[in-house]
């Protein structure tokens, strides 16, 4: 698996320190209103944010709720987005809650835009967005994410939750794939 990696862009230590900072930024913006009251409704976008959100929420000492949404945007071996599709139910009760959407990467930005539109129909008090990665050269939407871990070049990356054809999510770092690994499209699709 490691042999398929061309270049490591972000090592585990760099990711970990940045996740510390992101958690601090977010918690500063959402202090607890009263003891034991929910500060935030965290909405992780599965599957890519799985590892990121697990690390992020464990750095948050306040009361939060977590309700996942599942979105597919890169079916199988595609590395170009074919548009976001929400799979299954939206969170049941967002009314008057402060919502934080957490995703792995802001590429064109369409996934987050689409989700924000959908979740805003559920009458939340506010919606903010947090992404670990952003590719500034690829963004096509107006709205910016509120919290960004790292800006990265326009390259297809895997690891720390991000997959290619369902694989590589368990790598502890973020890196690019060898062109050979992309063209052979290893493994079954998700
Ligand atoms: P957007 O809608 O912003 O164009 O795409 C966001 C989604 O596309 C992300 O949540 C992620 O699932 C997928 N994506 C975008 N860029 C990459 C990438 O470099 N690597 C991987 N593995 N997925 C990506
Ligand atoms: Mg995703």
PDB file of C-alpha atoms and ligand atoms in Angstrom:
ATOM      1  CA  UNK A   1       0.000   0.000   0.000  1.00  0.00           C
ATOM      2  CA  UNK A   2       2.765   2.467   0.955  1.00  0.00           C
ATOM      3  CA  UNK A   3       4.493   1.595  -2.309  1.00  0.00           C
ATOM      4  CA  UNK A   4       1.570   3.200  -4.155  1.00  0.00           C
ATOM      5  CA  UNK A   5       2.345   6.583  -2.570  1.00  0.00           C
ATOM      6  CA  UNK A   6       4.318   9.013  -4.702  1.00  0.00           C
ATOM      7  CA  UNK A   7       4.842  11.834  -2.222  1.00  0.00           C
ATOM      8  CA  UNK A   8       3.871  12.492   1.388  1.00  0.00           C
ATOM      9  CA  UNK A   9       2.393  15.997   1.653  1.00  0.00           C
ATOM     10  CA  UNK A  10       1.373  16.034   5.331  1.00  0.00           C
ATOM     11  CA  UNK A  11       2.949  13.867   8.008  1.00  0.00           C
ATOM     12  CA  UNK A  12       0.980  12.645  11.042  1.00  0.00           C
ATOM     13  CA  UNK A  13       2.629  15.188  13.381  1.00  0.00           C
ATOM     14  CA  UNK A  14       1.766  18.132  11.136  1.00  0.00           C
ATOM     15  CA  UNK A  15      -1.838  16.956  10.854  1.00  0.00           C
ATOM     16  CA  UNK A  16      -2.094  16.449  14.592  1.00  0.00           C
ATOM     17  CA  UNK A  17      -0.822  19.933  15.492  1.00  0.00           C
ATOM     18  CA  UNK A  18      -3.157  21.565  13.009  1.00  0.00           C
ATOM     19  CA  UNK A  19      -6.132  19.584  14.331  1.00  0.00           C
ATOM     20  CA  UNK A  20      -5.241  20.881  17.831  1.00  0.00           C
ATOM     21  CA  UNK A  21      -5.395  24.452  16.501  1.00  0.00           C
ATOM     22  CA  UNK A  22      -8.637  23.899  14.609  1.00  0.00           C
ATOM     23  CA  UNK A  23     -10.331  22.491  17.717  1.00  0.00           C
ATOM     24  CA  UNK A  24      -9.162  25.548  19.700  1.00  0.00           C
ATOM     25  CA  UNK A  25     -10.460  27.960  17.042  1.00  0.00           C
ATOM     26  CA  UNK A  26     -13.826  26.237  16.896  1.00  0.00           C
ATOM     27  CA  UNK A  27     -14.241  26.029  20.670  1.00  0.00           C
ATOM     28  CA  UNK A  28     -13.343  29.710  21.025  1.00  0.00           C
ATOM     29  CA  UNK A  29     -16.204  30.518  18.641  1.00  0.00           C
ATOM     30  CA  UNK A  30     -18.659  28.207  20.404  1.00  0.00           C
ATOM     31  CA  UNK A  31     -18.181  28.571  24.161  1.00  0.00           C
ATOM     32  CA  UNK A  32     -20.707  26.702  26.284  1.00  0.00           C
ATOM     33  CA  UNK A  33     -23.767  28.881  26.872  1.00  0.00           C
ATOM     34  CA  UNK A  34     -24.554  27.243  30.196  1.00  0.00           C
ATOM     35  CA  UNK A  35     -23.025  24.203  31.917  1.00  0.00           C
ATOM     36  CA  UNK A  36     -23.882  20.982  30.093  1.00  0.00           C
ATOM     37  CA  UNK A  37     -25.810  22.733  27.315  1.00  0.00           C
ATOM     38  CA  UNK A  38     -24.957  21.547  23.799  1.00  0.00           C
ATOM     39  CA  UNK A  39     -22.442  23.887  22.183  1.00  0.00           C
ATOM     40  CA  UNK A  40     -22.568  22.349  18.749  1.00  0.00           C
ATOM     41  CA  UNK A  41     -24.177  19.796  16.448  1.00  0.00           C
ATOM     42  CA  UNK A  42     -21.290  18.274  14.515  1.00  0.00           C
ATOM     43  CA  UNK A  43     -22.295  16.911  11.112  1.00  0.00           C
ATOM     44  CA  UNK A  44     -19.458  14.807   9.658  1.00  0.00           C
ATOM     45  CA  UNK A  45     -19.617  14.057   5.954  1.00  0.00           C
ATOM     46  CA  UNK A  46     -18.912  10.356   5.542  1.00  0.00           C
ATOM     47  CA  UNK A  47     -16.880   8.573   4.566  1.00  0.00           C
ATOM     48  CA  UNK A  48     -13.917  10.880   3.957  1.00  0.00           C
ATOM     49  CA  UNK A  49     -14.103  12.878   7.218  1.00  0.00           C
ATOM     50  CA  UNK A  50     -14.149   9.730   9.389  1.00  0.00           C
ATOM     51  CA  UNK A  51     -10.606   9.945  10.758  1.00  0.00           C
ATOM     52  CA  UNK A  52     -10.452  13.748  10.844  1.00  0.00           C
ATOM     53  CA  UNK A  53     -13.672  14.186  12.793  1.00  0.00           C
ATOM     54  CA  UNK A  54     -12.721  11.434  15.249  1.00  0.00           C
ATOM     55  CA  UNK A  55      -9.509  13.309  16.049  1.00  0.00           C
ATOM     56  CA  UNK A  56     -11.214  16.722  16.062  1.00  0.00           C
ATOM     57  CA  UNK A  57     -14.074  15.922  18.458  1.00  0.00           C
ATOM     58  CA  UNK A  58     -11.728  14.288  20.974  1.00  0.00           C
ATOM     59  CA  UNK A  59     -10.075  17.687  21.354  1.00  0.00           C
ATOM     60  CA  UNK A  60     -13.382  19.335  22.221  1.00  0.00           C
ATOM     61  CA  UNK A  61     -14.143  19.356  25.931  1.00  0.00           C
ATOM     62  CA  UNK A  62     -17.680  20.750  25.570  1.00  0.00           C
ATOM     63  CA  UNK A  63     -21.002  19.003  25.118  1.00  0.00           C
ATOM     64  CA  UNK A  64     -21.558  18.280  21.432  1.00  0.00           C
ATOM     65  CA  UNK A  65     -23.833  16.047  19.400  1.00  0.00           C
ATOM     66  CA  UNK A  66     -22.749  14.170  16.291  1.00  0.00           C
ATOM     67  CA  UNK A  67     -25.099  13.272  13.421  1.00  0.00           C
ATOM     68  CA  UNK A  68     -23.491  11.952  10.254  1.00  0.00           C
ATOM     69  CA  UNK A  69     -24.492  12.463   6.644  1.00  0.00           C
ATOM     70  CA  UNK A  70     -23.233  10.306   3.815  1.00  0.00           C
ATOM     71  CA  UNK A  71     -22.302  11.831   0.492  1.00  0.00           C
ATOM     72  CA  UNK A  72     -20.790  10.174  -2.546  1.00  0.00           C
ATOM     73  CA  UNK A  73     -18.974  12.349  -5.001  1.00  0.00           C
ATOM     74  CA  UNK A  74     -16.229  10.137  -6.408  1.00  0.00           C
ATOM     75  CA  UNK A  75     -17.872   6.853  -7.277  1.00  0.00           C
ATOM     76  CA  UNK A  76     -15.336   4.034  -7.784  1.00  0.00           C
ATOM     77  CA  UNK A  77     -12.126   4.918  -9.562  1.00  0.00           C
ATOM     78  CA  UNK A  78     -13.068   8.451 -10.675  1.00  0.00           C
ATOM     79  CA  UNK A  79     -10.719  11.223  -9.549  1.00  0.00           C
ATOM     80  CA  UNK A  80     -12.883  14.016 -10.988  1.00  0.00           C
ATOM     81  CA  UNK A  81     -15.991  15.016  -9.062  1.00  0.00           C
ATOM     82  CA  UNK A  82     -19.250  13.996 -10.697  1.00  0.00           C
ATOM     83  CA  UNK A  83     -21.335  16.065  -8.344  1.00  0.00           C
ATOM     84  CA  UNK A  84     -22.374  15.416  -4.766  1.00  0.00           C
ATOM     85  CA  UNK A  85     -25.199  13.082  -3.861  1.00  0.00           C
ATOM     86  CA  UNK A  86     -26.590  12.705  -0.339  1.00  0.00           C
ATOM     87  CA  UNK A  87     -27.202   9.056   0.455  1.00  0.00           C
ATOM     88  CA  UNK A  88     -29.882   8.289   3.060  1.00  0.00           C
ATOM     89  CA  UNK A  89     -31.442  10.550   5.652  1.00  0.00           C
ATOM     90  CA  UNK A  90     -30.540  14.075   6.727  1.00  0.00           C
ATOM     91  CA  UNK A  91     -30.082  14.598  10.491  1.00  0.00           C
ATOM     92  CA  UNK A  92     -33.483  14.513  12.179  1.00  0.00           C
ATOM     93  CA  UNK A  93     -33.450  17.541  14.464  1.00  0.00           C
ATOM     94  CA  UNK A  94     -31.336  20.564  13.638  1.00  0.00           C
ATOM     95  CA  UNK A  95     -33.920  23.141  14.698  1.00  0.00           C
ATOM     96  CA  UNK A  96     -32.236  26.037  16.551  1.00  0.00           C
ATOM     97  CA  UNK A  97     -28.927  24.184  16.749  1.00  0.00           C
ATOM     98  CA  UNK A  98     -25.514  25.540  15.854  1.00  0.00           C
ATOM     99  CA  UNK A  99     -24.346  23.181  13.124  1.00  0.00           C
ATOM    100  CA  UNK A 100     -20.751  22.478  12.115  1.00  0.00           C
ATOM    101  CA  UNK A 101     -20.363  20.507   8.885  1.00  0.00           C
ATOM    102  CA  UNK A 102     -17.022  18.661   8.863  1.00  0.00           C
ATOM    103  CA  UNK A 103     -15.578  17.317   5.619  1.00  0.00           C
ATOM    104  CA  UNK A 104     -12.231  15.981   4.462  1.00  0.00           C
ATOM    105  CA  UNK A 105     -11.573  18.315   1.534  1.00  0.00           C
ATOM    106  CA  UNK A 106     -12.957  21.388  -0.189  1.00  0.00           C
ATOM    107  CA  UNK A 107     -12.239  20.760  -3.844  1.00  0.00           C
ATOM    108  CA  UNK A 108     -14.725  22.556  -6.095  1.00  0.00           C
ATOM    109  CA  UNK A 109     -16.760  23.337  -2.963  1.00  0.00           C
ATOM    110  CA  UNK A 110     -19.955  21.960  -4.471  1.00  0.00           C
ATOM    111  CA  UNK A 111     -20.419  19.208  -1.892  1.00  0.00           C
ATOM    112  CA  UNK A 112     -20.369  21.655   1.010  1.00  0.00           C
ATOM    113  CA  UNK A 113     -22.541  24.146  -0.866  1.00  0.00           C
ATOM    114  CA  UNK A 114     -25.119  21.462  -1.596  1.00  0.00           C
ATOM    115  CA  UNK A 115     -25.119  20.201   1.998  1.00  0.00           C
ATOM    116  CA  UNK A 116     -25.433  23.706   3.404  1.00  0.00           C
ATOM    117  CA  UNK A 117     -28.472  24.302   1.219  1.00  0.00           C
ATOM    118  CA  UNK A 118     -30.060  21.047   2.338  1.00  0.00           C
ATOM    119  CA  UNK A 119     -29.339  21.530   6.045  1.00  0.00           C
ATOM    120  CA  UNK A 120     -30.511  25.138   6.052  1.00  0.00           C
ATOM    121  CA  UNK A 121     -34.030  23.902   5.223  1.00  0.00           C
ATOM    122  CA  UNK A 122     -34.045  22.266   8.690  1.00  0.00           C
ATOM    123  CA  UNK A 123     -34.028  25.648  10.534  1.00  0.00           C
ATOM    124  CA  UNK A 124     -30.675  25.508  12.357  1.00  0.00           C
ATOM    125  CA  UNK A 125     -29.570  28.534  14.416  1.00  0.00           C
ATOM    126  CA  UNK A 126     -26.377  28.722  12.317  1.00  0.00           C
ATOM    127  CA  UNK A 127     -24.263  26.617   9.954  1.00  0.00           C
ATOM    128  CA  UNK A 128     -20.480  26.697   9.787  1.00  0.00           C
ATOM    129  CA  UNK A 129     -18.145  24.484   7.834  1.00  0.00           C
ATOM    130  CA  UNK A 130     -14.789  22.915   8.650  1.00  0.00           C
ATOM    131  CA  UNK A 131     -12.541  21.084   6.204  1.00  0.00           C
ATOM    132  CA  UNK A 132      -9.142  19.550   6.750  1.00  0.00           C
ATOM    133  CA  UNK A 133      -7.932  20.353   3.234  1.00  0.00           C
ATOM    134  CA  UNK A 134      -8.724  22.862   0.506  1.00  0.00           C
ATOM    135  CA  UNK A 135      -7.472  23.096  -3.078  1.00  0.00           C
ATOM    136  CA  UNK A 136      -7.669  26.842  -3.752  1.00  0.00           C
ATOM    137  CA  UNK A 137      -7.062  26.370  -7.497  1.00  0.00           C
ATOM    138  CA  UNK A 138     -10.144  24.189  -7.866  1.00  0.00           C
ATOM    139  CA  UNK A 139     -12.768  26.164  -5.951  1.00  0.00           C
ATOM    140  CA  UNK A 140     -15.782  27.247  -8.052  1.00  0.00           C
ATOM    141  CA  UNK A 141     -18.258  28.344  -5.346  1.00  0.00           C
ATOM    142  CA  UNK A 142     -18.491  31.775  -3.679  1.00  0.00           C
ATOM    143  CA  UNK A 143     -18.885  30.614  -0.108  1.00  0.00           C
ATOM    144  CA  UNK A 144     -15.659  29.917   1.803  1.00  0.00           C
ATOM    145  CA  UNK A 145     -15.289  27.257   4.493  1.00  0.00           C
ATOM    146  CA  UNK A 146     -15.119  28.790   7.998  1.00  0.00           C
ATOM    147  CA  UNK A 147     -12.267  26.588   9.235  1.00  0.00           C
ATOM    148  CA  UNK A 148      -9.550  25.177   6.949  1.00  0.00           C
ATOM    149  CA  UNK A 149      -6.723  22.893   8.046  1.00  0.00           C
ATOM    150  CA  UNK A 150      -4.373  23.152   5.068  1.00  0.00           C
ATOM    151  CA  UNK A 151      -4.380  24.594   1.555  1.00  0.00           C
ATOM    152  CA  UNK A 152      -2.846  22.044  -0.835  1.00  0.00           C
ATOM    153  CA  UNK A 153      -1.942  22.024  -4.539  1.00  0.00           C
ATOM    154  CA  UNK A 154      -4.341  20.722  -7.165  1.00  0.00           C
ATOM    155  CA  UNK A 155      -3.363  17.058  -6.846  1.00  0.00           C
ATOM    156  CA  UNK A 156      -5.378  13.987  -5.986  1.00  0.00           C
ATOM    157  CA  UNK A 157      -4.533  12.959  -2.418  1.00  0.00           C
ATOM    158  CA  UNK A 158      -5.257   9.941  -0.225  1.00  0.00           C
ATOM    159  CA  UNK A 159      -4.814   8.960   3.417  1.00  0.00           C
ATOM    160  CA  UNK A 160      -6.171  10.105   6.800  1.00  0.00           C
ATOM    161  CA  UNK A 161      -9.704   9.236   5.639  1.00  0.00           C
ATOM    162  CA  UNK A 162      -9.358  10.124   1.960  1.00  0.00           C
ATOM    163  CA  UNK A 163      -9.668   7.220  -0.440  1.00  0.00           C
ATOM    164  CA  UNK A 164      -9.033   6.111  -3.947  1.00  0.00           C
ATOM    165  CA  UNK A 165     -11.512   3.439  -4.969  1.00  0.00           C
ATOM    166  CA  UNK A 166     -12.257   2.764  -1.293  1.00  0.00           C
ATOM    167  CA  UNK A 167      -8.622   2.202  -0.314  1.00  0.00           C
ATOM    168  CA  UNK A 168      -5.858   4.135   1.512  1.00  0.00           C
ATOM    169  CA  UNK A 169      -8.181   5.759   4.090  1.00  0.00           C
ATOM    170  CA  UNK A 170      -6.178   4.113   6.886  1.00  0.00           C
ATOM    171  CA  UNK A 171      -2.855   5.718   5.986  1.00  0.00           C
ATOM    172  CA  UNK A 172      -1.818   7.993   8.902  1.00  0.00           C
ATOM    173  CA  UNK A 173      -0.453  10.661   6.527  1.00  0.00           C
ATOM    174  CA  UNK A 174      -1.764  12.482   3.424  1.00  0.00           C
ATOM    175  CA  UNK A 175      -0.001  11.903   0.140  1.00  0.00           C
ATOM    176  CA  UNK A 176      -0.313  11.634  -3.609  1.00  0.00           C
ATOM    177  CA  UNK A 177      -0.651   8.358  -5.495  1.00  0.00           C
ATOM    178  CA  UNK A 178       1.706   7.009  -8.126  1.00  0.00           C
ATOM    179  CA  UNK A 179       0.127   7.340 -11.572  1.00  0.00           C
ATOM    180  CA  UNK A 180       0.425   3.517 -11.853  1.00  0.00           C
ATOM    181  CA  UNK A 181      -1.796   3.014  -8.813  1.00  0.00           C
ATOM    182  CA  UNK A 182      -4.398   5.368 -10.297  1.00  0.00           C
ATOM    183  CA  UNK A 183      -4.424   3.772 -13.733  1.00  0.00           C
ATOM    184  CA  UNK A 184      -4.668   0.234 -12.366  1.00  0.00           C
ATOM    185  CA  UNK A 185      -7.623   1.275 -10.145  1.00  0.00           C
ATOM    186  CA  UNK A 186      -6.765  -1.262  -7.453  1.00  0.00           C
ATOM    187  CA  UNK A 187      -9.548  -3.058  -5.637  1.00  0.00           C
ATOM    188  CA  UNK A 188     -13.305  -3.122  -5.761  1.00  0.00           C
ATOM    189  CA  UNK A 189     -15.350   0.045  -5.774  1.00  0.00           C
ATOM    190  CA  UNK A 190     -17.119   1.099  -2.548  1.00  0.00           C
TER     191      UNK A 190
HETATM  192  P1  LIG B   1     -16.136  19.046  -4.056  1.00  0.00           P
HETATM  193  O1  LIG B   1     -17.615  18.863  -4.053  1.00  0.00           O
HETATM  194  O2  LIG B   1     -15.651  20.104  -3.108  1.00  0.00           O
HETATM  195  O3  LIG B   1     -15.594  19.214  -5.440  1.00  0.00           O
HETATM  196  O4  LIG B   1     -15.532  17.675  -3.622  1.00  0.00           O
HETATM  197  C1  LIG B   1     -15.451  17.325  -2.355  1.00  0.00           C
HETATM  198  C2  LIG B   1     -15.345  15.829  -2.249  1.00  0.00           C
HETATM  199  O5  LIG B   1     -14.604  15.243  -3.340  1.00  0.00           O
HETATM  200  C3  LIG B   1     -14.569  15.535  -1.007  1.00  0.00           C
HETATM  201  O6  LIG B   1     -15.405  15.381   0.118  1.00  0.00           O
HETATM  202  C4  LIG B   1     -13.864  14.245  -1.360  1.00  0.00           C
HETATM  203  O7  LIG B   1     -14.698  13.159  -1.043  1.00  0.00           O
HETATM  204  C5  LIG B   1     -13.679  14.301  -2.853  1.00  0.00           C
HETATM  205  N1  LIG B   1     -12.316  14.757  -3.216  1.00  0.00           N
HETATM  206  C6  LIG B   1     -11.950  15.951  -3.726  1.00  0.00           C
HETATM  207  N2  LIG B   1     -10.623  16.023  -3.923  1.00  0.00           N
HETATM  208  C7  LIG B   1     -10.123  14.829  -3.517  1.00  0.00           C
HETATM  209  C8  LIG B   1      -8.800  14.290  -3.444  1.00  0.00           C
HETATM  210  O8  LIG B   1      -7.768  14.894  -3.804  1.00  0.00           O
HETATM  211  N3  LIG B   1      -8.706  13.031  -2.953  1.00  0.00           N
HETATM  212  C9  LIG B   1      -9.786  12.300  -2.546  1.00  0.00           C
HETATM  213  N4  LIG B   1      -9.553  11.080  -2.086  1.00  0.00           N
HETATM  214  N5  LIG B   1     -11.036  12.781  -2.589  1.00  0.00           N
HETATM  215  C10 LIG B   1     -11.209  14.036  -3.061  1.00  0.00           C
HETATM  216 MG1  LIG B   2     -16.136  13.495   0.737  1.00  0.00          MG
END
